[in-house]
mmCIF file of C-alpha atoms in Angstrom:
data_model
loop_
_atom_site.group_PDB
_atom_site.id
_atom_site.type_symbol
_atom_site.label_atom_id
_atom_site.label_comp_id
_atom_site.label_asym_id
_atom_site.label_seq_id
_atom_site.Cartn_x
_atom_site.Cartn_y
_atom_site.Cartn_z
ATOM 1 C CA MET A 1 -0.056 -0.025 0.005
ATOM 2 C CA PRO A 2 1.221 3.490 -0.798
ATOM 3 C CA ILE A 3 2.647 5.629 1.936
ATOM 4 C CA LEU A 4 1.273 9.257 2.767
ATOM 5 C CA ARG A 5 3.808 12.180 3.142
ATOM 6 C CA THR A 6 3.919 15.849 2.772
ATOM 7 C CA PRO A 7 5.034 16.861 -0.637
ATOM 8 C CA GLN A 8 7.778 19.493 -1.110
ATOM 9 C CA PRO A 9 6.886 22.732 -3.224
ATOM 10 C CA GLN A 10 9.261 21.799 -5.857
ATOM 11 C CA LEU A 11 6.695 19.214 -6.840
ATOM 12 C CA ALA A 12 4.105 21.854 -7.584
ATOM 13 C CA ALA A 13 4.207 21.423 -11.507
ATOM 14 C CA ALA A 14 4.166 17.593 -11.220
ATOM 15 C CA LEU A 15 1.347 17.735 -8.668
ATOM 16 C CA SER A 16 -0.669 20.105 -10.972
ATOM 17 C CA ASP A 17 -0.129 17.709 -13.869
ATOM 18 C CA LEU A 18 -1.569 14.914 -11.712
ATOM 19 C CA CYS A 19 -4.767 16.988 -11.107
ATOM 20 C CA LEU A 20 -5.265 17.584 -14.849
ATOM 21 C CA ARG A 21 -4.755 13.798 -15.726
ATOM 22 C CA SER A 22 -6.971 12.715 -12.948
ATOM 23 C CA LYS A 23 -9.733 15.327 -13.909
ATOM 24 C CA ALA A 24 -9.525 14.067 -17.394
ATOM 25 C CA VAL A 25 -11.130 10.620 -16.450
ATOM 26 C CA TRP A 26 -14.470 12.106 -16.336
ATOM 27 C CA GLY A 27 -14.445 12.571 -20.204
ATOM 28 C CA TYR A 28 -13.695 16.290 -20.306
ATOM 29 C CA ASP A 29 -12.391 17.844 -23.769
ATOM 30 C CA ALA A 30 -9.097 19.623 -24.007
ATOM 31 C CA ALA A 31 -10.866 23.030 -23.919
ATOM 32 C CA PHE A 32 -12.583 22.300 -20.688
ATOM 33 C CA LEU A 33 -9.449 20.955 -19.075
ATOM 34 C CA GLU A 34 -7.401 23.953 -20.159
ATOM 35 C CA ALA A 35 -10.113 26.321 -18.501
ATOM 36 C CA CYS A 36 -9.512 24.251 -15.381
ATOM 37 C CA ARG A 37 -5.901 24.440 -15.429
ATOM 38 C CA PRO A 38 -5.524 27.680 -13.108
ATOM 39 C CA ALA A 39 -7.855 26.128 -10.652
ATOM 40 C CA LEU A 40 -5.793 22.789 -10.509
ATOM 41 C CA THR A 41 -2.403 24.380 -10.410
ATOM 42 C CA LEU A 42 -0.521 24.403 -7.291
ATOM 43 C CA THR A 43 1.828 27.111 -6.386
ATOM 44 C CA ALA A 44 4.256 27.970 -3.452
ATOM 45 C CA GLU A 45 1.482 29.625 -1.815
ATOM 46 C CA ASP A 46 -0.453 26.483 -1.328
ATOM 47 C CA TRP A 47 2.046 25.365 1.158
ATOM 48 C CA LYS A 48 1.607 28.373 3.239
ATOM 49 C CA VAL A 49 -2.186 28.353 3.284
ATOM 50 C CA SER A 50 -3.137 24.825 3.193
ATOM 51 C CA ASP A 51 -2.287 21.200 4.339
ATOM 52 C CA LEU A 52 -1.132 18.991 1.601
ATOM 53 C CA GLN A 53 -0.336 15.179 1.381
ATOM 54 C CA ILE A 54 0.601 12.775 -1.463
ATOM 55 C CA ALA A 55 0.373 9.054 -1.696
ATOM 56 C CA VAL A 56 3.556 7.415 -3.028
ATOM 57 C CA ASP A 57 4.543 4.044 -4.016
ATOM 58 C CA SER A 58 8.283 3.836 -3.920
ATOM 59 C CA GLU A 59 9.028 7.300 -5.700
ATOM 60 C CA ARG A 60 5.872 7.309 -7.903
ATOM 61 C CA ILE A 61 3.218 9.861 -6.756
ATOM 62 C CA LEU A 62 -0.248 8.207 -6.911
ATOM 63 C CA GLY A 63 -2.521 10.794 -5.485
ATOM 64 C CA LEU A 64 -2.765 14.245 -3.961
ATOM 65 C CA ALA A 65 -4.893 15.838 -1.309
ATOM 66 C CA GLN A 66 -5.176 19.389 -0.124
ATOM 67 C CA VAL A 67 -7.193 20.879 2.709
ATOM 68 C CA ARG A 68 -7.811 24.544 3.492
ATOM 69 C CA SER A 69 -9.030 25.483 7.078
ATOM 70 C CA HIS A 70 -11.184 28.400 8.001
ATOM 71 C CA GLY A 71 -11.860 28.203 11.756
ATOM 72 C CA GLN A 72 -14.499 25.581 12.330
ATOM 73 C CA ILE A 73 -14.861 24.933 8.616
ATOM 74 C CA ALA A 74 -12.342 23.079 6.564
ATOM 75 C CA GLU A 75 -12.615 22.921 2.575
ATOM 76 C CA LEU A 76 -11.266 19.720 0.775
ATOM 77 C CA ASP A 77 -9.740 21.649 -2.039
ATOM 78 C CA LYS A 78 -8.160 18.855 -4.053
ATOM 79 C CA LEU A 79 -8.110 15.048 -3.951
ATOM 80 C CA PHE A 80 -6.831 13.499 -7.214
ATOM 81 C CA ILE A 81 -5.676 10.178 -7.994
ATOM 82 C CA GLU A 82 -3.614 9.014 -11.044
ATOM 83 C CA PRO A 83 -5.919 7.294 -13.328
ATOM 84 C CA ASP A 84 -4.225 3.960 -13.374
ATOM 85 C CA ALA A 85 -4.184 3.812 -9.822
ATOM 86 C CA ARG A 86 -7.985 4.479 -9.231
ATOM 87 C CA ALA A 87 -9.884 1.823 -7.163
ATOM 88 C CA ALA A 88 -6.813 0.775 -5.093
ATOM 89 C CA GLY A 89 -7.980 2.465 -1.811
ATOM 90 C CA ILE A 90 -5.708 5.618 -2.272
ATOM 91 C CA GLY A 91 -8.606 7.854 -2.528
ATOM 92 C CA ARG A 92 -10.011 6.365 0.841
ATOM 93 C CA SER A 93 -6.620 6.805 2.503
ATOM 94 C CA LEU A 94 -6.259 10.512 1.258
ATOM 95 C CA PHE A 95 -9.908 11.285 2.261
ATOM 96 C CA ASP A 96 -9.262 10.030 5.804
ATOM 97 C CA TRP A 97 -6.054 12.017 6.012
ATOM 98 C CA CYS A 98 -8.241 15.058 4.857
ATOM 99 C CA VAL A 99 -10.606 14.563 7.828
ATOM 100 C CA GLU A 100 -7.827 14.098 10.283
ATOM 101 C CA ALA A 101 -6.179 17.376 8.890
ATOM 102 C CA ALA A 102 -9.359 19.201 9.178
ATOM 103 C CA ILE A 103 -9.815 18.014 12.878
ATOM 104 C CA ASN A 104 -6.438 18.822 13.896
ATOM 105 C CA ARG A 105 -6.966 22.378 12.617
ATOM 106 C CA GLY A 106 -10.237 22.645 14.803
ATOM 107 C CA ALA A 107 -12.863 22.197 11.989
ATOM 108 C CA THR A 108 -16.096 20.594 12.850
ATOM 109 C CA VAL A 109 -17.404 20.531 9.355
ATOM 110 C CA MET A 110 -15.582 19.763 6.037
ATOM 111 C CA THR A 111 -17.143 21.033 2.762
ATOM 112 C CA ILE A 112 -16.395 19.552 -0.665
ATOM 113 C CA ASP A 113 -17.167 21.237 -4.120
ATOM 114 C CA ALA A 114 -17.112 18.265 -6.064
ATOM 115 C CA ASP A 115 -16.799 17.431 -9.589
ATOM 116 C CA PRO A 116 -20.167 15.796 -10.458
ATOM 117 C CA GLY A 117 -18.295 12.565 -11.558
ATOM 118 C CA ALA A 118 -16.707 12.420 -7.995
ATOM 119 C CA ALA A 119 -19.793 13.349 -5.807
ATOM 120 C CA ASP A 120 -20.646 9.642 -5.238
ATOM 121 C CA PHE A 121 -17.360 8.803 -3.860
ATOM 122 C CA TYR A 122 -17.617 11.624 -1.265
ATOM 123 C CA ARG A 123 -21.125 10.513 -0.495
ATOM 124 C CA HIS A 124 -19.870 6.936 0.033
ATOM 125 C CA MET A 125 -17.304 8.452 2.436
ATOM 126 C CA GLY A 126 -20.203 9.809 4.415
ATOM 127 C CA ALA A 127 -20.520 13.290 3.146
ATOM 128 C CA VAL A 128 -23.967 14.606 2.296
ATOM 129 C CA ASP A 129 -25.303 17.013 -0.125
ATOM 130 C CA ASP A 130 -25.628 20.548 1.194
ATOM 131 C CA ALA A 131 -26.039 22.900 -1.999
ATOM 132 C CA VAL A 132 -25.421 23.483 -5.616
ATOM 133 C CA ILE A 133 -22.864 26.003 -6.329
ATOM 134 C CA ALA A 134 -21.744 27.920 -9.427
ATOM 135 C CA SER A 135 -18.347 26.830 -10.926
ATOM 136 C CA THR A 136 -15.786 29.479 -10.460
ATOM 137 C CA VAL A 137 -14.230 28.010 -13.658
ATOM 138 C CA ILE A 138 -16.957 27.367 -16.197
ATOM 139 C CA PRO A 139 -19.754 29.965 -16.325
ATOM 140 C CA GLY A 140 -23.317 28.475 -16.311
ATOM 141 C CA ARG A 141 -21.912 25.246 -14.736
ATOM 142 C CA PHE A 142 -23.092 24.190 -11.291
ATOM 143 C CA LEU A 143 -21.477 21.748 -8.763
ATOM 144 C CA PRO A 144 -22.641 19.627 -5.935
ATOM 145 C CA ARG A 145 -21.351 21.102 -2.630
ATOM 146 C CA LEU A 146 -21.306 18.261 0.013
ATOM 147 C CA LYS A 147 -20.314 18.499 3.659
ATOM 148 C CA LEU A 148 -19.186 16.096 6.163
ATOM 149 C CA GLU A 149 -19.783 16.629 9.935
ATOM 150 C CA LEU A 150 -16.562 15.874 11.717
ATOM 151 C CA ARG A 151 -16.020 14.160 15.087
#
């Protein structure tokens, strides 16, 4: 099973590419993915304002998770898995890490603005539908917002 560890900022470009590859599994075209690129790009600032974790097997990065905390509310900002590593339990491991990171920051609720294709995964993990929100990337597109009550 892969191990989880904190990534170094030098991996920002590689992790951003992983996010795009993972997003592509939902069948989006190149123009859509290009529009998503800014939102899926990690910068040095992300290491200052959020908690990040990667799943690695040997030296290959298989997944990424990012949590931002705002007092009692945490936001699962990113959870992406390499396409060929899906269904191997990595998403569950990284989701569990997100929950612990949020709790450790004092959050009582974690919100998730999910890709419609990924929403069922989060529901399976115990999150419930809370709202529908406008996409910050694609005008006229709406996303499910889920929430998870934390211990």
